[in-house]
Short mmCIF file of C-alpha atoms and ligand atoms in Angstrom, two decimals:
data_model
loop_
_atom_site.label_atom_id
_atom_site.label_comp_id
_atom_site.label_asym_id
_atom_site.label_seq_id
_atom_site.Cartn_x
_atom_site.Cartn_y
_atom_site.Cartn_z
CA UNK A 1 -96.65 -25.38 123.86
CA UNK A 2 -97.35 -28.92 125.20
CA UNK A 3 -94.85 -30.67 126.93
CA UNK A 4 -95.30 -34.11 128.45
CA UNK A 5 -96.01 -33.94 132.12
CA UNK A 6 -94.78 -36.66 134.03
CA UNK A 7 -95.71 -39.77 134.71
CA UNK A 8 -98.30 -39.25 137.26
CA UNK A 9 -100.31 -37.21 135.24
CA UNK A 10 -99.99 -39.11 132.00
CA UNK A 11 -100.86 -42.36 133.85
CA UNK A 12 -102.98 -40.44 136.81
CA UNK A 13 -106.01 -43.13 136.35
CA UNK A 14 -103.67 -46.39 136.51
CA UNK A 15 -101.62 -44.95 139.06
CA UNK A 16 -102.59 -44.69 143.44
CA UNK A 17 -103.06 -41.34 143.78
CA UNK A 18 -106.02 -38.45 144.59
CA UNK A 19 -106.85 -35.10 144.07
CA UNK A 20 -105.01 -34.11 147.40
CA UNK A 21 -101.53 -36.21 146.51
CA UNK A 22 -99.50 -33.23 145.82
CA UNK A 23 -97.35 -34.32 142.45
CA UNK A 24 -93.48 -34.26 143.03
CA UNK A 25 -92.00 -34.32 139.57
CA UNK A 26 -89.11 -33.42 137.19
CA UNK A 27 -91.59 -34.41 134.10
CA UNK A 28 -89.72 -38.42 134.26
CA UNK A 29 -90.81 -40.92 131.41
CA UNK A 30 -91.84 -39.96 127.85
CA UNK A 31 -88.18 -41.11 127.40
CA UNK A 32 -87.33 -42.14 123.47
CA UNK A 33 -88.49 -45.45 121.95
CA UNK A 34 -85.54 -45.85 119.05
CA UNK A 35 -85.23 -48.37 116.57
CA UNK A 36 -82.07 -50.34 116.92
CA UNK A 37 -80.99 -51.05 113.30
CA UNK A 38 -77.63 -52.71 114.10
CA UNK A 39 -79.42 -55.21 116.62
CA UNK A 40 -82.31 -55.89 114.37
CA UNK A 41 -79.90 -56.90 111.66
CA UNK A 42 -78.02 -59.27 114.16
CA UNK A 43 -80.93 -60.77 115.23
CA UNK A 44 -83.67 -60.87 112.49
CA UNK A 45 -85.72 -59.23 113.87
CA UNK A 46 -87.38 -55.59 114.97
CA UNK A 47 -85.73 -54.54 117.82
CA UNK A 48 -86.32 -51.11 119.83
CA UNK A 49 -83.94 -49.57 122.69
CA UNK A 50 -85.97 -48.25 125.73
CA UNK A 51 -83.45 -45.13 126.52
CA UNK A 52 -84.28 -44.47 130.13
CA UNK A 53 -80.99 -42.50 130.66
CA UNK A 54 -82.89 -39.65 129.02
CA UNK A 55 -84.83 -39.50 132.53
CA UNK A 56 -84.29 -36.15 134.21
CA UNK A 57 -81.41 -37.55 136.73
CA UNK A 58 -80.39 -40.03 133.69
CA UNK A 59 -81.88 -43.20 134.92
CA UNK A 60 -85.40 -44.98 135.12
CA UNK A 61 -85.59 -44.90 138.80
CA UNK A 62 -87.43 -41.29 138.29
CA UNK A 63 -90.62 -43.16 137.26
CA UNK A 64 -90.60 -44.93 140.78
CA UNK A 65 -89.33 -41.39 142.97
CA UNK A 66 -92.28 -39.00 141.69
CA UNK A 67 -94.75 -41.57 143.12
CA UNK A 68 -92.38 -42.54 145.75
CA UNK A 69 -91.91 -39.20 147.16
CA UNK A 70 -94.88 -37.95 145.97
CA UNK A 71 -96.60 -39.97 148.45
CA UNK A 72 -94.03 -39.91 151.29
CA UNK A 73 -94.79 -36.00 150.93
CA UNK A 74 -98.55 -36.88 151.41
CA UNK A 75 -98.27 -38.92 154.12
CA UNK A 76 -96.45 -36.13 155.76
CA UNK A 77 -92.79 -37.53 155.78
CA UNK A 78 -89.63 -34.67 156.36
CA UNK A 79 -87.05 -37.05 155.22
CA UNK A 80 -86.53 -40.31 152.93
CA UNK A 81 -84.09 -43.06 152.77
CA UNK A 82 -82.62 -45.32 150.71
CA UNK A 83 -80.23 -47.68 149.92
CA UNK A 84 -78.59 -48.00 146.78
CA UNK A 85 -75.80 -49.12 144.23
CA UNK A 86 -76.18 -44.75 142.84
CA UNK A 87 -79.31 -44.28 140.34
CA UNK A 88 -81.83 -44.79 142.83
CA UNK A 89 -79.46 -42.29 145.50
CA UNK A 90 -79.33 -39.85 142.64
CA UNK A 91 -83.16 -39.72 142.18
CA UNK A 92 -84.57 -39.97 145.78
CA UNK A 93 -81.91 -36.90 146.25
CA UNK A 94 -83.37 -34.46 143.43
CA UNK A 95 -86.49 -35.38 144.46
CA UNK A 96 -86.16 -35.24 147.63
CA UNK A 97 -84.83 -31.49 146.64
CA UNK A 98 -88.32 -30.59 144.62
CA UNK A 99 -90.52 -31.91 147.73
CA UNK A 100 -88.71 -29.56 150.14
CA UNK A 101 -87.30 -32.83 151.86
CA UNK A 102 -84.18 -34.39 153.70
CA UNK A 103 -82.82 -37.16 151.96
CA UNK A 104 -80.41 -39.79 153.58
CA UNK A 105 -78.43 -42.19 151.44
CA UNK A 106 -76.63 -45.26 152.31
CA UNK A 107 -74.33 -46.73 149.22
CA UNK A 108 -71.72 -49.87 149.38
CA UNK A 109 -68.31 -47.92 149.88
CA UNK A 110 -66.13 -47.82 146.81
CA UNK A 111 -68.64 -49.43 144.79
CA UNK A 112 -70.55 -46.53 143.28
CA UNK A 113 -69.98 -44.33 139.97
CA UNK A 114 -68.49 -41.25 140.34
CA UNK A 115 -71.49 -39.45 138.35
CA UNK A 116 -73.75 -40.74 140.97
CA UNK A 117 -71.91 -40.04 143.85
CA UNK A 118 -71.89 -36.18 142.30
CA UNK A 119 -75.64 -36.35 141.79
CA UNK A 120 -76.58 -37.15 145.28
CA UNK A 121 -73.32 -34.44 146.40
CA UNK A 122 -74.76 -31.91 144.49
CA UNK A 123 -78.35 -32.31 145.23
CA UNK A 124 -77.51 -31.97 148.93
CA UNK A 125 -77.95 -35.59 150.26
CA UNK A 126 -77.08 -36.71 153.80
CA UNK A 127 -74.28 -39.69 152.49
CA UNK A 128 -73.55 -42.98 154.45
CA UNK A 129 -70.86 -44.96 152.59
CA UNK A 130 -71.38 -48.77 154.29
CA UNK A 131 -68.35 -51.10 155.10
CA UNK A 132 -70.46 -53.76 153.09
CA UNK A 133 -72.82 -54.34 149.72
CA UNK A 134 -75.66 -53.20 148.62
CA UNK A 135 -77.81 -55.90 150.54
CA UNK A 136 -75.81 -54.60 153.83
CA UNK A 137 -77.04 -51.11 152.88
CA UNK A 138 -80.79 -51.99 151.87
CA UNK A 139 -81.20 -53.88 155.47
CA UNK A 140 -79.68 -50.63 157.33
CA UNK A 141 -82.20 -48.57 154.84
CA UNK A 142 -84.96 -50.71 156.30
CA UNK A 143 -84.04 -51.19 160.18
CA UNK A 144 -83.88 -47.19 160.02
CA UNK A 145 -87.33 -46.60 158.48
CA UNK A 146 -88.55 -49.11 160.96
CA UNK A 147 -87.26 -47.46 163.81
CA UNK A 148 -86.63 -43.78 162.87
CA UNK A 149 -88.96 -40.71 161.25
CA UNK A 150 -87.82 -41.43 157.75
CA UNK A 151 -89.73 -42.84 154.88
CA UNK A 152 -87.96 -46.06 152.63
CA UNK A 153 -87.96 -44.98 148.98
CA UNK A 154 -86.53 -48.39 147.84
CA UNK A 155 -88.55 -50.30 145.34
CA UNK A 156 -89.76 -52.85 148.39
CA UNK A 157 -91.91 -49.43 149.04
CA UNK A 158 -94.77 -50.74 146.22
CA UNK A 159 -95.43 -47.40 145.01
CA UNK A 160 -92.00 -47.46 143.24
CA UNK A 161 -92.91 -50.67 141.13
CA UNK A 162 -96.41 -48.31 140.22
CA UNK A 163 -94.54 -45.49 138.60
CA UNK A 164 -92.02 -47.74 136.90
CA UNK A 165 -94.54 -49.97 135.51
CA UNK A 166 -95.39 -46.89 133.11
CA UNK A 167 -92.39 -47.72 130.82
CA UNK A 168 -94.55 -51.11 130.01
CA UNK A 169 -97.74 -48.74 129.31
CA UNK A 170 -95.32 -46.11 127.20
CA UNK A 171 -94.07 -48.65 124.81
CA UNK A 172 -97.10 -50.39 124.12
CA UNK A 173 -98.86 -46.75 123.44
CA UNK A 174 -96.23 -46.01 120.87
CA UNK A 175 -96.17 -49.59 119.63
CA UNK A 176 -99.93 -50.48 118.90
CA UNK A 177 -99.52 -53.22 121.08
CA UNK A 178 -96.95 -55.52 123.42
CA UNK A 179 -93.57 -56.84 122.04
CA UNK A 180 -92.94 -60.35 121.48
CA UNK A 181 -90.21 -60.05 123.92
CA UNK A 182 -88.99 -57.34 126.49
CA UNK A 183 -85.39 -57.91 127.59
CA UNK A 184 -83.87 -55.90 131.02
CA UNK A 185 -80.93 -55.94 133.06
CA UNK A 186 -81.96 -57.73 137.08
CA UNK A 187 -80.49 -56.32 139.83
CA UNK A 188 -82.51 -55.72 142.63
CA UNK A 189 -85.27 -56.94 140.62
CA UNK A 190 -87.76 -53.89 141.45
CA UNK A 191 -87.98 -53.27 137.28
CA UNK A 192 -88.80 -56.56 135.70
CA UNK A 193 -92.03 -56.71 138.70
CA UNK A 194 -92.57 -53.76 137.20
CA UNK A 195 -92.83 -54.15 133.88
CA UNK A 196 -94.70 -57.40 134.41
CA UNK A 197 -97.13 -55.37 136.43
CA UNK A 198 -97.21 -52.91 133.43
CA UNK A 199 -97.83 -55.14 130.68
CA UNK A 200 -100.69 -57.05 132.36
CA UNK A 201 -102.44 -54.33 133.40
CA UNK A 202 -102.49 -53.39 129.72
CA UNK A 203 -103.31 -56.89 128.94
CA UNK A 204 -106.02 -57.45 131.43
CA UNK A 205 -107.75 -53.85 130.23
CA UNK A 206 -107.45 -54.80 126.12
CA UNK A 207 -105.20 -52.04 125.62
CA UNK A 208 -102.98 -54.67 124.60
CA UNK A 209 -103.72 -58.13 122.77
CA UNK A 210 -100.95 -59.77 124.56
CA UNK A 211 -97.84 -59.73 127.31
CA UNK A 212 -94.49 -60.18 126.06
CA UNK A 213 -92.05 -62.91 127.02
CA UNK A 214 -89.82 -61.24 130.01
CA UNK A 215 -86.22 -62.01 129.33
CA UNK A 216 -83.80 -60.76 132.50
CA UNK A 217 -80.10 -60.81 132.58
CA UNK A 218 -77.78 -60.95 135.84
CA UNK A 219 -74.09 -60.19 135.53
CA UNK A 220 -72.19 -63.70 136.07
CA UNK A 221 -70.33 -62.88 139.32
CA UNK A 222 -73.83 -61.27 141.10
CA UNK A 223 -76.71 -63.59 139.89
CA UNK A 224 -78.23 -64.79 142.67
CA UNK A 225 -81.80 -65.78 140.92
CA UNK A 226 -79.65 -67.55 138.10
CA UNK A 227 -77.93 -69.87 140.85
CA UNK A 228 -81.03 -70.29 143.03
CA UNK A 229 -78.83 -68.82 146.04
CA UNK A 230 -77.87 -65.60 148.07
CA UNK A 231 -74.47 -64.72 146.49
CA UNK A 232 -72.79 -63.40 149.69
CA UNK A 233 -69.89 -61.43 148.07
CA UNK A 234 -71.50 -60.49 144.75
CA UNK A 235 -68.70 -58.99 141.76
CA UNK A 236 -69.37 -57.03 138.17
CA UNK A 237 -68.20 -53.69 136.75
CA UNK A 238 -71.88 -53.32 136.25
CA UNK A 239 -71.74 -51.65 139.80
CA UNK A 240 -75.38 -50.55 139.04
CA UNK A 241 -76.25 -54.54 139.64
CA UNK A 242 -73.86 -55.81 141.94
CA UNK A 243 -76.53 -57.52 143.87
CA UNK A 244 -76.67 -60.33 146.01
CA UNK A 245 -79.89 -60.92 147.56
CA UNK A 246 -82.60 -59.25 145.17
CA UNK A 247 -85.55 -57.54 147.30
CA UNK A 248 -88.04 -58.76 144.43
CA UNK A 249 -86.43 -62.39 144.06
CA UNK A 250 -89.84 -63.80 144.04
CA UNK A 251 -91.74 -61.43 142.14
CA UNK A 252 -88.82 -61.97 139.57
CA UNK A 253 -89.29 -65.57 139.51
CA UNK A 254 -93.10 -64.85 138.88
CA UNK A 255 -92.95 -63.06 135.93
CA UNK A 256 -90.13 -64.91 134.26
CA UNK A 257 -92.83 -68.19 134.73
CA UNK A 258 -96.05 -66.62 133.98
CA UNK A 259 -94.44 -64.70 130.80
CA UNK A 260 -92.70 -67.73 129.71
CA UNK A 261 -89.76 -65.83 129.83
CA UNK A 262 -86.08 -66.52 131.20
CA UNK A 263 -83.56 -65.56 133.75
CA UNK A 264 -79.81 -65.75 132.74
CA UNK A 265 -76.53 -64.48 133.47
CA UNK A 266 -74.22 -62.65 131.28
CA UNK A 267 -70.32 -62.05 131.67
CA UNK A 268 -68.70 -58.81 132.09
CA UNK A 269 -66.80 -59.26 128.69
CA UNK A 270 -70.21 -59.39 127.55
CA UNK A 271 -71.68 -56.41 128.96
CA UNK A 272 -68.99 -54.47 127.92
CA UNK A 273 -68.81 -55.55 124.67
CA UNK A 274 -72.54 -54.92 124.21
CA UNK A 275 -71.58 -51.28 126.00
CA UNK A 276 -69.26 -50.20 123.16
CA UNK A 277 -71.70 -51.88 120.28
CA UNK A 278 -74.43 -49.65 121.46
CA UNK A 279 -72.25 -46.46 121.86
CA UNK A 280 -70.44 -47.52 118.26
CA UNK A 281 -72.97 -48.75 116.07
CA UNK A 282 -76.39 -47.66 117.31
CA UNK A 283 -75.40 -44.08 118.76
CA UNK A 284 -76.66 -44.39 122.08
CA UNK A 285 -74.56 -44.46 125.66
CA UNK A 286 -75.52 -46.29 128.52
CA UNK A 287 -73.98 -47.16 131.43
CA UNK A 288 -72.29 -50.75 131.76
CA UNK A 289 -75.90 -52.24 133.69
CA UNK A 290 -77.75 -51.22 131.24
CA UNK A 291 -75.67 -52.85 128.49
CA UNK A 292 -76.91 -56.53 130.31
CA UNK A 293 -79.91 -56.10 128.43
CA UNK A 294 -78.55 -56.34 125.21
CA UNK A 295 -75.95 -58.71 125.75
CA UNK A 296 -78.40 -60.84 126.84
CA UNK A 297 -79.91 -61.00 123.84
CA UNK A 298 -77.24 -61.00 121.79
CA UNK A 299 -76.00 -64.07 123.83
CA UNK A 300 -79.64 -65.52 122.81
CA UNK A 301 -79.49 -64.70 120.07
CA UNK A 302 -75.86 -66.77 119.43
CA UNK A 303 -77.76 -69.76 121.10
CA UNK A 304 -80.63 -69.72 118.82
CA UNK A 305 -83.01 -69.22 121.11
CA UNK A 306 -84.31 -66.03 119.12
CA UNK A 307 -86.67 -66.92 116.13
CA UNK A 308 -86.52 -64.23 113.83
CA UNK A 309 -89.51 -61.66 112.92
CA UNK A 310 -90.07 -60.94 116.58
CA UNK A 311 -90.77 -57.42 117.57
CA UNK A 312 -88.46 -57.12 120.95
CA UNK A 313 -87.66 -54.17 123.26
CA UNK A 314 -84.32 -53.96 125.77
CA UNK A 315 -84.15 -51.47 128.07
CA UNK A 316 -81.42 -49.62 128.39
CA UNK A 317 -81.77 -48.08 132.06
CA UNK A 318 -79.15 -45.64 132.70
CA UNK A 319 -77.07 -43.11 131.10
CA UNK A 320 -73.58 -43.59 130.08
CA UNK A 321 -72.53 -39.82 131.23
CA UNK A 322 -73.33 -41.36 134.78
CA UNK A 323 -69.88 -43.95 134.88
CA UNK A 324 -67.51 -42.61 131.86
CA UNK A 325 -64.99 -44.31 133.13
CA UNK A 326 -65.23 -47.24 131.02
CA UNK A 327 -65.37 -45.05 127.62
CA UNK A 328 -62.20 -43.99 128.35
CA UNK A 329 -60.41 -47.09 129.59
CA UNK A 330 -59.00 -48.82 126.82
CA UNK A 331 -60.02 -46.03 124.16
CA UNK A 332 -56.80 -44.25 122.30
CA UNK A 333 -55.42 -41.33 123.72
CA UNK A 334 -56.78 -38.03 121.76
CA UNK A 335 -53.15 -37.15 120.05
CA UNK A 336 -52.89 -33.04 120.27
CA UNK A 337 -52.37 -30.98 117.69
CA UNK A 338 -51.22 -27.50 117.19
CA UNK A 339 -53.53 -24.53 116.01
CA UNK A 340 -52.75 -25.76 112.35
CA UNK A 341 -55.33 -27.23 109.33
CA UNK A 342 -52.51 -29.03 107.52
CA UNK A 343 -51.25 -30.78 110.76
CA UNK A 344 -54.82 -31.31 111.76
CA UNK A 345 -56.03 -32.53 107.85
CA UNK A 346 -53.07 -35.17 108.49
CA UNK A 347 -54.20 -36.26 111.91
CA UNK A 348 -57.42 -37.01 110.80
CA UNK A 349 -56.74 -38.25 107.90
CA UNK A 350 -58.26 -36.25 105.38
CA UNK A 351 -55.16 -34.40 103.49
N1 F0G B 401 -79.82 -50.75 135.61
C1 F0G B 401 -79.43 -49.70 136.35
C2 F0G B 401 -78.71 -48.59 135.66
C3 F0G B 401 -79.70 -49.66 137.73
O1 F0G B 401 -79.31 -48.62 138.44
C4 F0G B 401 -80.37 -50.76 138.33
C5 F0G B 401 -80.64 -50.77 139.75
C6 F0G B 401 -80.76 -51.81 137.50
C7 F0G B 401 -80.47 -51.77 136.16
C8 F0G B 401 -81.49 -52.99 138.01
O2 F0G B 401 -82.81 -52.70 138.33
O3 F0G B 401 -82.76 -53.31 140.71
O4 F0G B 401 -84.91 -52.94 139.53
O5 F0G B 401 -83.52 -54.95 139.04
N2 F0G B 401 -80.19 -49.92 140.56
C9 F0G B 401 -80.55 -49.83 141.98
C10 F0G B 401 -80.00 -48.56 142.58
C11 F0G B 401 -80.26 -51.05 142.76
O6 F0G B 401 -79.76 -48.51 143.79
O7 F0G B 401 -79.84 -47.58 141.87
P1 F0G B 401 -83.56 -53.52 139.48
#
């Protein structure tokens, strides 16, 4: 009879709110901790998929709304805004929906998945598509809050980095303790501060003995913090992290140094082949972004820069349901068959 509640009331006492912040939620986080067994065997070592595609709208940006709009709806706010390559438009918009709020999105035109573009359609969002990228879109999202009745729900608004530093608290709870090393796709950035955040709170309070290593992986053609420099026309099929100009550059930088951590870049041949590796061999479907994660460590792992024995987590952020495109291109053609077991036996091999 006992269902987890959310992340604000799991985490109420390491979270900022009160008695009289009126919880917006979908019940986000609790999401699945699963042992990777094809990835530990590459690598030597223990590694566990964070599957944050099992979030209500399919993506980890939940953790960050319910506070997000939570408080927005405390402070008295009618409508949000955001900017965004889809996941964080798909979660400000069903939010926005439980809080009895407007919700405006502005997303690069052409450069969002078609799931996501259905999940802020469906959920009733006012839609901007912007002749320009993401960054264009997050400085519109911005000069509008500024200026206009209309609360920012983009992780720059630091009560998003509070609800998605849970993740960091979750894993250690079902762990015993911090990983070795916790590897995440970098787009915006917003996460891996939060994380950080997460696992040194932890750290600080002796719930945990340690804080992992934070590894984060750019796509080649938009990795800014990787090249030291703005990348003006940033490029992936990882639309999820086709970011130029990360809001949380800095805060990046800071836990990559204080974790002893890295930043690197990973091609799209590489996300995609970790994409299919993790739909093939380990059973679980995430969208192309999320894939970074673990072909950044499988990339590390190829340099030897992964000692075996280590107990390491990836996120994987978003669901695969959310841009299916890519399962299907390149994948055989179903073949039909009529309503036959002898013609379907020799289809499939069995007869
Ligand atoms: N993975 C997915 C699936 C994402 O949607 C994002 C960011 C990231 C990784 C990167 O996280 O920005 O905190 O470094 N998506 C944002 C959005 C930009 O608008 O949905 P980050």
């Amino acid at each position: 009879t006992h269902q987890w509640r959310g992340i604000i009331e799991e985490y109420r006492d390491r979270l900022p709110v009160s008695d009289s912040t009126p919880v917006v939620t979908l019940r986000e986080g609790g999401t699945p901790l699963v042992p990777a067994q094809v990835l530990s065997e590459r690598t030597g070592c223990e590694v566990h998929l964070k599957v944050e595609g099992a979030n209500p709208t399919g993506s980890f940006k939940d953790r960050g709304m319910t506070m997000a709009i939570s408080k927005a709806k405390e402070e008295g706010a009618q409508a949000v805004i955001c900017a965004s390559t889809g996941n964080t438009s798909a979660s400000a918009a069903a939010y926005a929906v439980r809080a009895g709020m407007v919700s405006a999105v502005l997303v690069p035109q052409g450069k969002i998945a078609l799931g996501k573009m259905g999940q802020a359609l469906v959920h009733g969002a006012k839609i901007l598509q912007v002749d320009g990228n993401f960054d264009d879109c997050l400085t519109l999202a911005r000069g509008l809050s500024e200026n206009y009745p209309v609360a920012l729900v983009n992780s720059v608004n630091p009560v998003r980095i509070e609800g998605q530093k849970t993740a960091a608290f979750e894993i250690v709870d079902m762990l015993g303790d911090a990983p070795d090393i916790h590897v995440l796709p970098v787009g915006n950035a917003g996460n891996i501060t939060a994380y950080w955040k997460g696992y040194t709170e932890y750290a600080g309070d002796k719930v945990a003995t340690k804080t992992p290593r934070m590894w984060g992986f750019q796509a080649s053609g938009s990795a800014p913090i990787v090249r030291g420099e703005v990348v003006k026309d940033p490029s992936t099929i990882a639309t999820a992290i086709r970011i130029g100009n990360p809001a949380s550059w800095k805060f990046a930088l800071a836990a990559r140094d204080e974790s002893g951590g890295l930043i690197d870049e990973v091609t799209d041949r590489e996300i995609l082949r970790a994409y299919r590796l993790l739909a093939s061999q380990e059973g679980v479907f995430v969208e192309p972004a999320s894939a970074a994660s673990v072909a950044g460590l499988l990339k590390a792992a190829e340099q030897g820069k992964v000692d075996p024995g280590q107990r390491i987590v990836c996120t994987v952020t978003g669901n695969g349901l959310k841009d299916p495109d890519w399962a299907v291109a390149g994948a055989p053609q179903p073949v039909t068959v009529p309503v036959d077991a002898a013609a379907a036996a020799e289809r499939l091999g069995l007869a």
